[in-house]
Amino acid sequence: MTHHIDRPHLVVIGNGMAGCRAIEELLARDPNRYRVTIFGAEPHVNYNRIMLSPVLAGEKSFDEIVINPRDWYDGNGIELVAGDAVAAVDREARTVTARSGRTVSYDKLLIATGSDPFIIPVPGKDLPGVISFRDMKDVDAMLAAAASGGDAVVIGGGLLGLEAAHGLTLRGMKVTVIHLMQTLMERQLDEAAGWLLKSELESRGQTILTGADTAEIVGTDHVEGVKLKDGRVIPASLVVMAVGIRPSTALAREAGLAVGRGIQVDDHMVTSDPDVLAVGECVEHDGNVYGLVAPLWEMCRALADGLVEAPTGYRGSVTSTKLKVSGIDLFSAGDFSGGDGAEDIVLRDASRGVYKRVVIKDDRLVGAVLYGDTADGSWYFDLLKKQEDISSLRDLLIFGQAYAQGGGQADPKAAVAALSDDAEICGCNGVSKGQVVACIAKGAASLDAVRAGCKASASCGSCTGLVETLLAVTLGDAVQAGPKTMCKCTSFGHDDVRREIVAQAMRSIPEVMQKLHWATPDGCSSCRPALNYYLLCALPGEYQDDQQSRFVNERMHANIQKDGTYSVVPRMWGGITSPQELRAIADVVEKYDAPMVKVTGGQRLDIFGIKKEDLPAVWADLNAAGMVSGHAYGKALRTVKTCVGSEWCRFGTQDSTGLGVKLERGFWGSWMPHKFKMAVSGCPRNCAEATIKDFGVVCVDSGYELHVGGNGGIHVRATDLLVKVTTEEEAIHYAAAFVQLYREEARYLERTAPWIERIGLQYLKDRIVEDAENRDTLAARFWHSQSFSQDDPWAERAAGQAREQHAHMAAFNPIREEEIA
Amino acid sequence: MIGEWLDIGWLQEIPVRGSRTIPVDGGEEIAVFRTGDDKVFALVNRCPHKGGPLSQGIVHGHSVACPLHNWNIALATGEAQGGDKGCTPVIPVKISGGRVLICRAGALAAAA
Ligand code: SRM
Ligand SMILES: Cc1cc2nc3c(=O)[nH]c(=O)nc-3n(C[C@H](O)[C@H](O)[C@H](O)COP(=O)(O)OP(=O)(O)OC[C@H]3O[C@@H](n4cnc5c(N)ncnc54)[C@H](O)[C@@H]3O)c2cc1C
Ligand code: SF4
Ligand code: FES
């Protein structure tokens, strides 16, 4: 050792953000207390790591992101050993040894080694062209790859991955992002904001694959592509792995320090050895590890206070996130997962692409997600960190600081009442407060009447709350309730939602929720099944059905019973069966010990008491005998009841059984607003009860009477006669047109009987009977949609699809004290 | 070795907004839920109303709607929400390194 100054020697391992910041804090307190040496593995001076993204994107140069240049080290007498990583720490001898062999002794040691990128252990991970995104050398590798263009794959749709993808896109590469979870940045964003982000990135030319699991990186001497678990291969000459980071703890662990997820430190950043400190991403404090810079600043303050013997202590950090992708405003902080006792306030402004959500618990703000307009991010973050009581701001909180604190008007009614007459209420239609009030004064006493009268709130709906407040302020108790909304998640009714789905060509449930300003993060058990159906109906063959938005019976393809078992009803076309089918059913009943088999009111057999685990096997056995699902569980075609008809019956006028079978073969599998039943009777004696069915045919000598809107349920309703036709083909054609009109226009969970009561028989006749062209196009749309829906769901499940729905995840045997995963 | 936490599998094995079950020998089945924001919760798979299998309900926000009569049960507390009264036992559960871990003592208590 050449230095003979008798100041204690502080050695820092890691020339990164935390290591250097700690020294800055120390120098600010006492520049002469320690002699400082910093070892850095990277061959650079201290730079701002978070600005690597702008460097990659071409917005900054390396020189612009340097925090402390050479003169800072020299001027403060700091010895920088750059490009030489420390390889070992000897706590007995109090020395560190670098890879070059250089050894120095220390009085105090500070470990600030940061994190190591996590590399997913798949075949091919070590191929040239596979890199991570952590330091300047990675950025150089990306720039070199981008220079020759081509395809890049970024694995990981978190902050780092998306910033890498953005930079590479700007540098001219064709980028695909592979993300394991369903939502991008799922740790920071909820589904709605994630969906907005994904749509925006896709519109910039990136391909985003969510729910995609990497199986392998392929290539011989250089990466050539990424193979997913589902077999897809995405070509790539560059693969960036940005799936996460792990605190860099190897040195500390080998030196025998206490290490959990990170190097364990106390409130003064002291490790299990009083002379060894640690700071930054490599530490674990109070069970937490951090991956953002804000906590480092606080840690470094506490550390420096401790080093100069004026200890204050670090108490952990609350963090917030912003994505550094130009043109995308995104902010998230705290815990937005809701949970026990938490309430959500959501504001969606589709025309501006804005989504805001704040989460409140016990009158305190606990989380916030902002997309599109992040101006109030810092205000929310402040409320969150200070844990201020927000009860007085609550009603206006979501509108941001300007509203919530403007003039101290905490009462939204007062705030709205105080608006001037020319204040704009409805941005879409340019309607002022004065116009809305005038409209109300002229007699519009409900939201709908205002919408009709002056168009306020008639377009995107984001001002609905304001209009409702104006109604309340102007009329007091005289406000009339509008038409029923779909559920508490939205102010729109079923018809509005359907109309907008078609008009705006919406394609997914999160898109509908965003564009129509849903008030909850992911809907409820009322709206989700309805939206799923409306989308399915609007986009035959294209829409990806959302199983988790279906009621249990439709998800399990069987009817749940009060004891949690299921009943299984195979289809018996037109009520006809055969010895082979009966034998297969009998075998199933015995093989799976079904406690009961029953003839149903729908002319078929129902097997009861099947466990969810046995369903696929039961279905496989029934399939083997040629039987398919009877949809006894579905908002779909149930049964087509028939009588024996002209084949056997002395009164029969037409082949009612034959027509019933044709109808059932043509219409099975179609999803509808509610269950749908048909029947064909061979004569007006009507043994198949056709006049209490959704669609009933009564055969007569001269042809077929087509009846609609019957219901045998809670309120019995006999059918209305729609029309009389002369051939089977016509009967089937009318049935298709009628079913399609019902599918497209009835509200979810509205059967044909109440639907027809609501719209009137005449409307139906106008659309289907009088208007031949409309009849044809309706029928054509029905058959088009049917071409995608006649795959037996049982066969798919028996073949292993959605296996997890039928199998336990694990089992636990507490007696034998062992578990099998 | 038996630890404090039982490893029951990968988070991805539970469908988003869905649930999987774990039978407990000699006790009541446990339902493990995964919400839209990738949180996990575990409840005894029995509705406080009439015993419906909560694992089969529609998961929305941090609640599940019972498949039998549509009671809404809070996943974090097991309590029926709205006007309904009743509570289902909660079993502590957490995610670590992508694996779902369930509290052994909680699972035992639920079995008893
Ligand atoms: C099995 C069966 C009773 C039987 O043993 O005969 C039956 C059983 C059930 N019916 Fe039914 N209905 C059955 C024929 C009928 C009939 C008769 C018919 O179709 O000719 C009717 C009156 C006709 C009608 O629908 O207009 C009928 C009117 C209802 C209603 C009232 C519907 C209404 O619009 O008012 C319900 C409640 C509902 O759907 O919301 C219902 C609901 C149910 C449910 C699904 C209750 C439930 O939600 O769990 C029962 C399921 C039992 C199971 O797990 O299998 N069931 N149900 C019949 C199955 C027929 C089939 O083969 O698929
Ligand atoms: C591309 C990118 C974008 C980011 N964007 C943001 C953002 O927007 N907001 C935000 O808050 N955070 C962001 N971060 C995270 C932020 O950069 C880190 O939280 C911060 O850098 C952590 O500081 P640290 O000192 O603990 O680790 P680092 O800054 O990584 O410093 C550790 C240093 O130690 C060195 N080292 C490791 N082992 C040894 C050894 N044995 N011997 C010598 N030296 C060693 C390393 O080479 C490294 O230089 C981003 C990170 C990256 C990579
Ligand atoms: S009549 Fe009532 S009890 Fe009987 S099957 Fe139908 S719904 Fe169930
Ligand atoms: S059993 Fe759950 S709501 Fe009735």
JSON list of N, CA and C in Angstrom, two decimals, chain A residues 180-182 191 337 339-340 522-525 528 548 550 552 555-556 560 566 612 804 807-810 812-814 817 819 821, chain B residues 2 6-7 10 12 16-18 20-25 29 34 37-39 56-57 59-62 65 67 70 77 104 108:
[
{"chain": "A", "resi": 180, "resn": "LEU", "atom": "N", "xyz": [-45.00, -13.40, -21.13]},
{"chain": "A", "resi": 180, "resn": "LEU", "atom": "CA", "xyz": [-45.61, -14.59, -20.53]},
{"chain": "A", "resi": 180, "resn": "LEU", "atom": "C", "xyz": [-47.01, -14.31, -20.00]},
{"chain": "A", "resi": 181, "resn": "MET", "atom": "N", "xyz": [-47.20, -13.16, -19.39]},
{"chain": "A", "resi": 181, "resn": "MET", "atom": "CA", "xyz": [-48.49, -12.87, -18.78]},
{"chain": "A", "resi": 181, "resn": "MET", "atom": "C", "xyz": [-49.46, -12.33, -19.82]},
{"chain": "A", "resi": 182, "resn": "GLN", "atom": "N", "xyz": [-50.71, -12.16, -19.40]},
{"chain": "A", "resi": 182, "resn": "GLN", "atom": "CA", "xyz": [-51.73, -11.69, -20.33]},
{"chain": "A", "resi": 182, "resn": "GLN", "atom": "C", "xyz": [-51.64, -10.18, -20.53]},
{"chain": "A", "resi": 191, "resn": "GLU", "atom": "N", "xyz": [-55.33, -4.46, -16.27]},
{"chain": "A", "resi": 191, "resn": "GLU", "atom": "CA", "xyz": [-55.60, -4.98, -17.60]},
{"chain": "A", "resi": 191, "resn": "GLU", "atom": "C", "xyz": [-56.00, -3.87, -18.59]},
{"chain": "A", "resi": 337, "resn": "SER", "atom": "N", "xyz": [-54.01, -3.38, -6.75]},
{"chain": "A", "resi": 337, "resn": "SER", "atom": "CA", "xyz": [-54.68, -4.66, -6.87]},
{"chain": "A", "resi": 337, "resn": "SER", "atom": "C", "xyz": [-55.96, -4.70, -6.05]},
{"chain": "A", "resi": 339, "resn": "GLY", "atom": "N", "xyz": [-58.28, -5.45, -3.36]},
{"chain": "A", "resi": 339, "resn": "GLY", "atom": "CA", "xyz": [-58.25, -6.33, -2.21]},
{"chain": "A", "resi": 339, "resn": "GLY", "atom": "C", "xyz": [-59.20, -5.87, -1.13]},
{"chain": "A", "resi": 340, "resn": "ASP", "atom": "N", "xyz": [-58.98, -6.39, 0.03]},
{"chain": "A", "resi": 340, "resn": "ASP", "atom": "CA", "xyz": [-59.89, -6.23, 1.14]},
{"chain": "A", "resi": 340, "resn": "ASP", "atom": "C", "xyz": [-60.23, -4.76, 1.43]},
{"chain": "A", "resi": 522, "resn": "ASP", "atom": "N", "xyz": [-62.38, -4.90, -14.24]},
{"chain": "A", "resi": 522, "resn": "ASP", "atom": "CA", "xyz": [-62.65, -5.97, -15.20]},
{"chain": "A", "resi": 522, "resn": "ASP", "atom": "C", "xyz": [-64.08, -6.50, -15.12]},
{"chain": "A", "resi": 523, "resn": "GLY", "atom": "N", "xyz": [-65.01, -5.57, -14.90]},
{"chain": "A", "resi": 523, "resn": "GLY", "atom": "CA", "xyz": [-66.41, -5.95, -15.02]},
{"chain": "A", "resi": 523, "resn": "GLY", "atom": "C", "xyz": [-66.91, -6.79, -13.87]},
{"chain": "A", "resi": 524, "resn": "CYS", "atom": "N", "xyz": [-68.04, -7.44, -14.07]},
{"chain": "A", "resi": 524, "resn": "CYS", "atom": "CA", "xyz": [-68.63, -8.27, -13.02]},
{"chain": "A", "resi": 524, "resn": "CYS", "atom": "C", "xyz": [-69.28, -9.49, -13.66]},
{"chain": "A", "resi": 525, "resn": "SER", "atom": "N", "xyz": [-69.90, -10.30, -12.84]},
{"chain": "A", "resi": 525, "resn": "SER", "atom": "CA", "xyz": [-70.47, -11.54, -13.37]},
{"chain": "A", "resi": 525, "resn": "SER", "atom": "C", "xyz": [-71.72, -11.28, -14.19]},
{"chain": "A", "resi": 528, "resn": "ARG", "atom": "N", "xyz": [-69.74, -9.34, -17.92]},
{"chain": "A", "resi": 528, "resn": "ARG", "atom": "CA", "xyz": [-68.73, -10.08, -18.70]},
{"chain": "A", "resi": 528, "resn": "ARG", "atom": "C", "xyz": [-69.35, -11.13, -19.62]},
{"chain": "A", "resi": 548, "resn": "GLN", "atom": "N", "xyz": [-63.34, -17.46, -19.26]},
{"chain": "A", "resi": 548, "resn": "GLN", "atom": "CA", "xyz": [-63.51, -17.00, -17.89]},
{"chain": "A", "resi": 548, "resn": "GLN", "atom": "C", "xyz": [-64.66, -16.00, -17.77]},
{"chain": "A", "resi": 550, "resn": "ARG", "atom": "N", "xyz": [-67.59, -16.81, -18.93]},
{"chain": "A", "resi": 550, "resn": "ARG", "atom": "CA", "xyz": [-68.80, -17.62, -19.10]},
{"chain": "A", "resi": 550, "resn": "ARG", "atom": "C", "xyz": [-69.24, -18.20, -17.78]},
{"chain": "A", "resi": 552, "resn": "VAL", "atom": "N", "xyz": [-70.49, -20.94, -15.17]},
{"chain": "A", "resi": 552, "resn": "VAL", "atom": "CA", "xyz": [-69.90, -22.26, -14.96]},
{"chain": "A", "resi": 552, "resn": "VAL", "atom": "C", "xyz": [-70.39, -23.30, -15.96]},
{"chain": "A", "resi": 555, "resn": "ARG", "atom": "N", "xyz": [-68.80, -22.99, -19.22]},
{"chain": "A", "resi": 555, "resn": "ARG", "atom": "CA", "xyz": [-67.36, -23.22, -19.15]},
{"chain": "A", "resi": 555, "resn": "ARG", "atom": "C", "xyz": [-67.08, -24.70, -19.00]},
{"chain": "A", "resi": 556, "resn": "MET", "atom": "N", "xyz": [-67.96, -25.41, -18.29]},
{"chain": "A", "resi": 556, "resn": "MET", "atom": "CA", "xyz": [-67.73, -26.83, -18.04]},
{"chain": "A", "resi": 556, "resn": "MET", "atom": "C", "xyz": [-68.49, -27.73, -19.02]},
{"chain": "A", "resi": 560, "resn": "ILE", "atom": "N", "xyz": [-74.15, -27.67, -13.58]},
{"chain": "A", "resi": 560, "resn": "ILE", "atom": "CA", "xyz": [-73.73, -27.87, -12.20]},
{"chain": "A", "resi": 560, "resn": "ILE", "atom": "C", "xyz": [-74.94, -28.20, -11.34]},
{"chain": "A", "resi": 566, "resn": "TYR", "atom": "N", "xyz": [-71.91, -32.66, -11.75]},
{"chain": "A", "resi": 566, "resn": "TYR", "atom": "CA", "xyz": [-72.50, -32.17, -13.01]},
{"chain": "A", "resi": 566, "resn": "TYR", "atom": "C", "xyz": [-73.43, -33.21, -13.61]},
{"chain": "A", "resi": 612, "resn": "LYS", "atom": "N", "xyz": [-66.35, -33.32, -11.85]},
{"chain": "A", "resi": 612, "resn": "LYS", "atom": "CA", "xyz": [-65.72, -32.54, -12.91]},
{"chain": "A", "resi": 612, "resn": "LYS", "atom": "C", "xyz": [-64.49, -33.25, -13.48]},
{"chain": "A", "resi": 804, "resn": "GLU", "atom": "N", "xyz": [-56.95, -28.18, -17.50]},
{"chain": "A", "resi": 804, "resn": "GLU", "atom": "CA", "xyz": [-56.90, -27.68, -16.13]},
{"chain": "A", "resi": 804, "resn": "GLU", "atom": "C", "xyz": [-58.28, -27.46, -15.52]},
{"chain": "A", "resi": 807, "resn": "ALA", "atom": "N", "xyz": [-58.97, -30.94, -13.83]},
{"chain": "A", "resi": 807, "resn": "ALA", "atom": "CA", "xyz": [-58.03, -31.64, -12.96]},
{"chain": "A", "resi": 807, "resn": "ALA", "atom": "C", "xyz": [-57.72, -30.79, -11.74]},
{"chain": "A", "resi": 808, "resn": "HIS", "atom": "N", "xyz": [-57.44, -31.42, -10.63]},
{"chain": "A", "resi": 808, "resn": "HIS", "atom": "CA", "xyz": [-56.97, -30.68, -9.47]},
{"chain": "A", "resi": 808, "resn": "HIS", "atom": "C", "xyz": [-55.57, -30.15, -9.76]},
{"chain": "A", "resi": 809, "resn": "MET", "atom": "N", "xyz": [-55.21, -29.08, -9.08]},
{"chain": "A", "resi": 809, "resn": "MET", "atom": "CA", "xyz": [-53.89, -28.50, -9.30]},
{"chain": "A", "resi": 809, "resn": "MET", "atom": "C", "xyz": [-52.84, -29.30, -8.54]},
{"chain": "A", "resi": 810, "resn": "ALA", "atom": "N", "xyz": [-53.22, -29.75, -7.37]},
{"chain": "A", "resi": 810, "resn": "ALA", "atom": "CA", "xyz": [-52.32, -30.51, -6.51]},
{"chain": "A", "resi": 810, "resn": "ALA", "atom": "C", "xyz": [-53.21, -31.22, -5.51]},
{"chain": "A", "resi": 812, "resn": "PHE", "atom": "N", "xyz": [-53.30, -32.71, -1.26]},
{"chain": "A", "resi": 812, "resn": "PHE", "atom": "CA", "xyz": [-52.61, -32.56, 0.02]},
{"chain": "A", "resi": 812, "resn": "PHE", "atom": "C", "xyz": [-53.14, -33.61, 0.98]},
{"chain": "A", "resi": 813, "resn": "ASN", "atom": "N", "xyz": [-52.23, -34.34, 1.55]},
{"chain": "A", "resi": 813, "resn": "ASN", "atom": "CA", "xyz": [-52.65, -35.36, 2.50]},
{"chain": "A", "resi": 813, "resn": "ASN", "atom": "C", "xyz": [-52.05, -35.05, 3.86]},
{"chain": "A", "resi": 814, "resn": "PRO", "atom": "N", "xyz": [-52.82, -34.39, 4.73]},
{"chain": "A", "resi": 814, "resn": "PRO", "atom": "CA", "xyz": [-52.26, -33.93, 6.00]},
{"chain": "A", "resi": 814, "resn": "PRO", "atom": "C", "xyz": [-51.96, -35.09, 6.95]},
{"chain": "A", "resi": 817, "resn": "GLU", "atom": "N", "xyz": [-48.84, -36.32, 5.92]},
{"chain": "A", "resi": 817, "resn": "GLU", "atom": "CA", "xyz": [-47.94, -35.17, 5.93]},
{"chain": "A", "resi": 817, "resn": "GLU", "atom": "C", "xyz": [-47.09, -35.10, 4.69]},
{"chain": "A", "resi": 819, "resn": "GLU", "atom": "N", "xyz": [-47.24, -33.83, 0.34]},
{"chain": "A", "resi": 819, "resn": "GLU", "atom": "CA", "xyz": [-48.03, -33.20, -0.71]},
{"chain": "A", "resi": 819, "resn": "GLU", "atom": "C", "xyz": [-47.46, -33.61, -2.06]},
{"chain": "A", "resi": 821, "resn": "ALA", "atom": "N", "xyz": [-47.36, -32.27, -5.90]},
{"chain": "A", "resi": 821, "resn": "ALA", "atom": "CA", "xyz": [-47.73, -31.16, -6.77]},
{"chain": "A", "resi": 821, "resn": "ALA", "atom": "C", "xyz": [-47.89, -31.67, -8.18]},
{"chain": "B", "resi": 2, "resn": "ILE", "atom": "N", "xyz": [-41.12, -31.24, 5.05]},
{"chain": "B", "resi": 2, "resn": "ILE", "atom": "CA", "xyz": [-42.35, -30.46, 5.10]},
{"chain": "B", "resi": 2, "resn": "ILE", "atom": "C", "xyz": [-42.00, -29.05, 5.56]},
{"chain": "B", "resi": 6, "resn": "LEU", "atom": "N", "xyz": [-46.50, -24.93, 1.28]},
{"chain": "B", "resi": 6, "resn": "LEU", "atom": "CA", "xyz": [-46.55, -26.04, 0.35]},
{"chain": "B", "resi": 6, "resn": "LEU", "atom": "C", "xyz": [-46.54, -25.49, -1.06]},
{"chain": "B", "resi": 7, "resn": "ASP", "atom": "N", "xyz": [-45.66, -26.04, -1.88]},
{"chain": "B", "resi": 7, "resn": "ASP", "atom": "CA", "xyz": [-45.57, -25.60, -3.27]},
{"chain": "B", "resi": 7, "resn": "ASP", "atom": "C", "xyz": [-46.62, -26.36, -4.06]},
{"chain": "B", "resi": 10, "resn": "TRP", "atom": "N", "xyz": [-47.09, -23.90, -10.71]},
{"chain": "B", "resi": 10, "resn": "TRP", "atom": "CA", "xyz": [-46.82, -22.62, -11.35]},
{"chain": "B", "resi": 10, "resn": "TRP", "atom": "C", "xyz": [-48.07, -21.75, -11.36]},
{"chain": "B", "resi": 12, "resn": "GLN", "atom": "N", "xyz": [-49.00, -19.99, -13.76]},
{"chain": "B", "resi": 12, "resn": "GLN", "atom": "CA", "xyz": [-49.64, -20.12, -15.06]},
{"chain": "B", "resi": 12, "resn": "GLN", "atom": "C", "xyz": [-50.58, -21.32, -15.14]},
{"chain": "B", "resi": 16, "resn": "VAL", "atom": "N", "xyz": [-56.14, -17.14, -15.88]},
{"chain": "B", "resi": 16, "resn": "VAL", "atom": "CA", "xyz": [-56.38, -15.77, -15.43]},
{"chain": "B", "resi": 16, "resn": "VAL", "atom": "C", "xyz": [-57.89, -15.61, -15.22]},
{"chain": "B", "resi": 17, "resn": "ARG", "atom": "N", "xyz": [-58.29, -14.99, -14.11]},
{"chain": "B", "resi": 17, "resn": "ARG", "atom": "CA", "xyz": [-59.69, -14.89, -13.72]},
{"chain": "B", "resi": 17, "resn": "ARG", "atom": "C", "xyz": [-60.31, -16.28, -13.61]},
{"chain": "B", "resi": 18, "resn": "GLY", "atom": "N", "xyz": [-59.54, -17.19, -13.03]},
{"chain": "B", "resi": 18, "resn": "GLY", "atom": "CA", "xyz": [-60.05, -18.54, -12.88]},
{"chain": "B", "resi": 18, "resn": "GLY", "atom": "C", "xyz": [-59.55, -19.13, -11.59]},
{"chain": "B", "resi": 20, "resn": "ARG", "atom": "N", "xyz": [-58.27, -23.09, -9.52]},
{"chain": "B", "resi": 20, "resn": "ARG", "atom": "CA", "xyz": [-57.99, -24.54, -9.52]},
{"chain": "B", "resi": 20, "resn": "ARG", "atom": "C", "xyz": [-58.26, -25.06, -8.12]},
{"chain": "B", "resi": 21, "resn": "THR", "atom": "N", "xyz": [-58.45, -26.35, -8.04]},
{"chain": "B", "resi": 21, "resn": "THR", "atom": "CA", "xyz": [-58.80, -26.93, -6.75]},
{"chain": "B", "resi": 21, "resn": "THR", "atom": "C", "xyz": [-57.68, -27.81, -6.20]},
{"chain": "B", "resi": 22, "resn": "ILE", "atom": "N", "xyz": [-57.69, -27.96, -4.87]},
{"chain": "B", "resi": 22, "resn": "ILE", "atom": "CA", "xyz": [-56.75, -28.86, -4.20]},
{"chain": "B", "resi": 22, "resn": "ILE", "atom": "C", "xyz": [-57.55, -29.67, -3.18]},
{"chain": "B", "resi": 23, "resn": "PRO", "atom": "N", "xyz": [-57.72, -30.95, -3.44]},
{"chain": "B", "resi": 23, "resn": "PRO", "atom": "CA", "xyz": [-58.41, -31.77, -2.45]},
{"chain": "B", "resi": 23, "resn": "PRO", "atom": "C", "xyz": [-57.50, -31.99, -1.24]},
{"chain": "B", "resi": 24, "resn": "VAL", "atom": "N", "xyz": [-58.10, -32.00, -0.08]},
{"chain": "B", "resi": 24, "resn": "VAL", "atom": "CA", "xyz": [-57.33, -32.23, 1.15]},
{"chain": "B", "resi": 24, "resn": "VAL", "atom": "C", "xyz": [-57.87, -33.53, 1.74]},
{"chain": "B", "resi": 25, "resn": "ASP", "atom": "N", "xyz": [-57.00, -34.50, 1.86]},
{"chain": "B", "resi": 25, "resn": "ASP", "atom": "CA", "xyz": [-57.44, -35.80, 2.34]},
{"chain": "B", "resi": 25, "resn": "ASP", "atom": "C", "xyz": [-58.05, -35.65, 3.73]},
{"chain": "B", "resi": 29, "resn": "GLU", "atom": "N", "xyz": [-62.06, -29.37, 0.35]},
{"chain": "B", "resi": 29, "resn": "GLU", "atom": "CA", "xyz": [-61.31, -28.96, -0.82]},
{"chain": "B", "resi": 29, "resn": "GLU", "atom": "C", "xyz": [-60.98, -27.46, -0.75]},
{"chain": "B", "resi": 34, "resn": "ARG", "atom": "N", "xyz": [-56.82, -17.04, -9.26]},
{"chain": "B", "resi": 34, "resn": "ARG", "atom": "CA", "xyz": [-55.90, -16.08, -9.86]},
{"chain": "B", "resi": 34, "resn": "ARG", "atom": "C", "xyz": [-56.75, -14.96, -10.47]},
{"chain": "B", "resi": 37, "resn": "ASP", "atom": "N", "xyz": [-55.30, -9.28, -12.24]},
{"chain": "B", "resi": 37, "resn": "ASP", "atom": "CA", "xyz": [-54.01, -8.61, -12.03]},
{"chain": "B", "resi": 37, "resn": "ASP", "atom": "C", "xyz": [-52.96, -9.58, -11.47]},
{"chain": "B", "resi": 38, "resn": "ASP", "atom": "N", "xyz": [-53.18, -10.87, -11.70]},
{"chain": "B", "resi": 38, "resn": "ASP", "atom": "CA", "xyz": [-52.21, -11.89, -11.31]},
{"chain": "B", "resi": 38, "resn": "ASP", "atom": "C", "xyz": [-51.91, -11.96, -9.83]},
{"chain": "B", "resi": 39, "resn": "LYS", "atom": "N", "xyz": [-52.93, -11.76, -9.01]},
{"chain": "B", "resi": 39, "resn": "LYS", "atom": "CA", "xyz": [-52.79, -12.03, -7.58]},
{"chain": "B", "resi": 39, "resn": "LYS", "atom": "C", "xyz": [-53.39, -13.42, -7.33]},
{"chain": "B", "resi": 56, "resn": "GLN", "atom": "N", "xyz": [-65.75, -22.63, -9.19]},
{"chain": "B", "resi": 56, "resn": "GLN", "atom": "CA", "xyz": [-66.39, -22.64, -10.51]},
{"chain": "B", "resi": 56, "resn": "GLN", "atom": "C", "xyz": [-67.07, -21.31, -10.84]},
{"chain": "B", "resi": 57, "resn": "GLY", "atom": "N", "xyz": [-66.91, -20.33, -9.97]},
{"chain": "B", "resi": 57, "resn": "GLY", "atom": "CA", "xyz": [-67.60, -19.06, -10.20]},
{"chain": "B", "resi": 57, "resn": "GLY", "atom": "C", "xyz": [-66.84, -18.14, -11.14]},
{"chain": "B", "resi": 59, "resn": "VAL", "atom": "N", "xyz": [-64.70, -15.00, -11.70]},
{"chain": "B", "resi": 59, "resn": "VAL", "atom": "CA", "xyz": [-63.81, -14.15, -10.91]},
{"chain": "B", "resi": 59, "resn": "VAL", "atom": "C", "xyz": [-63.81, -12.76, -11.54]},
{"chain": "B", "resi": 60, "resn": "HIS", "atom": "N", "xyz": [-64.12, -11.74, -10.74]},
{"chain": "B", "resi": 60, "resn": "HIS", "atom": "CA", "xyz": [-64.08, -10.37, -11.26]},
{"chain": "B", "resi": 60, "resn": "HIS", "atom": "C", "xyz": [-63.51, -9.48, -10.18]},
{"chain": "B", "resi": 61, "resn": "GLY", "atom": "N", "xyz": [-62.61, -8.56, -10.56]},
{"chain": "B", "resi": 61, "resn": "GLY", "atom": "CA", "xyz": [-61.92, -7.77, -9.54]},
{"chain": "B", "resi": 61, "resn": "GLY", "atom": "C", "xyz": [-61.29, -8.76, -8.56]},
{"chain": "B", "resi": 62, "resn": "HIS", "atom": "N", "xyz": [-61.47, -8.52, -7.27]},
{"chain": "B", "resi": 62, "resn": "HIS", "atom": "CA", "xyz": [-60.99, -9.46, -6.27]},
{"chain": "B", "resi": 62, "resn": "HIS", "atom": "C", "xyz": [-62.15, -10.18, -5.60]},
{"chain": "B", "resi": 65, "resn": "ALA", "atom": "N", "xyz": [-68.07, -14.72, -8.02]},
{"chain": "B", "resi": 65, "resn": "ALA", "atom": "CA", "xyz": [-69.52, -14.88, -7.95]},
{"chain": "B", "resi": 65, "resn": "ALA", "atom": "C", "xyz": [-69.81, -16.37, -7.88]},
{"chain": "B", "resi": 67, "resn": "PRO", "atom": "N", "xyz": [-71.22, -19.94, -8.29]},
{"chain": "B", "resi": 67, "resn": "PRO", "atom": "CA", "xyz": [-71.91, -20.47, -9.47]},
{"chain": "B", "resi": 67, "resn": "PRO", "atom": "C", "xyz": [-73.36, -20.89, -9.17]},
{"chain": "B", "resi": 70, "resn": "ASN", "atom": "N", "xyz": [-75.11, -16.94, -7.24]},
{"chain": "B", "resi": 70, "resn": "ASN", "atom": "CA", "xyz": [-74.52, -15.63, -7.56]},
{"chain": "B", "resi": 70, "resn": "ASN", "atom": "C", "xyz": [-74.22, -14.73, -6.37]},
{"chain": "B", "resi": 77, "resn": "THR", "atom": "N", "xyz": [-60.99, -11.89, 2.05]},
{"chain": "B", "resi": 77, "resn": "THR", "atom": "CA", "xyz": [-61.51, -12.15, 3.40]},
{"chain": "B", "resi": 77, "resn": "THR", "atom": "C", "xyz": [-62.45, -13.34, 3.46]},
{"chain": "B", "resi": 104, "resn": "ARG", "atom": "N", "xyz": [-49.14, -24.15, 4.93]},
{"chain": "B", "resi": 104, "resn": "ARG", "atom": "CA", "xyz": [-49.41, -25.51, 5.36]},
{"chain": "B", "resi": 104, "resn": "ARG", "atom": "C", "xyz": [-50.37, -25.54, 6.55]},
{"chain": "B", "resi": 108, "resn": "LEU", "atom": "N", "xyz": [-54.10, -27.16, 6.79]},
{"chain": "B", "resi": 108, "resn": "LEU", "atom": "CA", "xyz": [-54.46, -28.14, 7.84]},
{"chain": "B", "resi": 108, "resn": "LEU", "atom": "C", "xyz": [-55.68, -27.67, 8.61]}
]
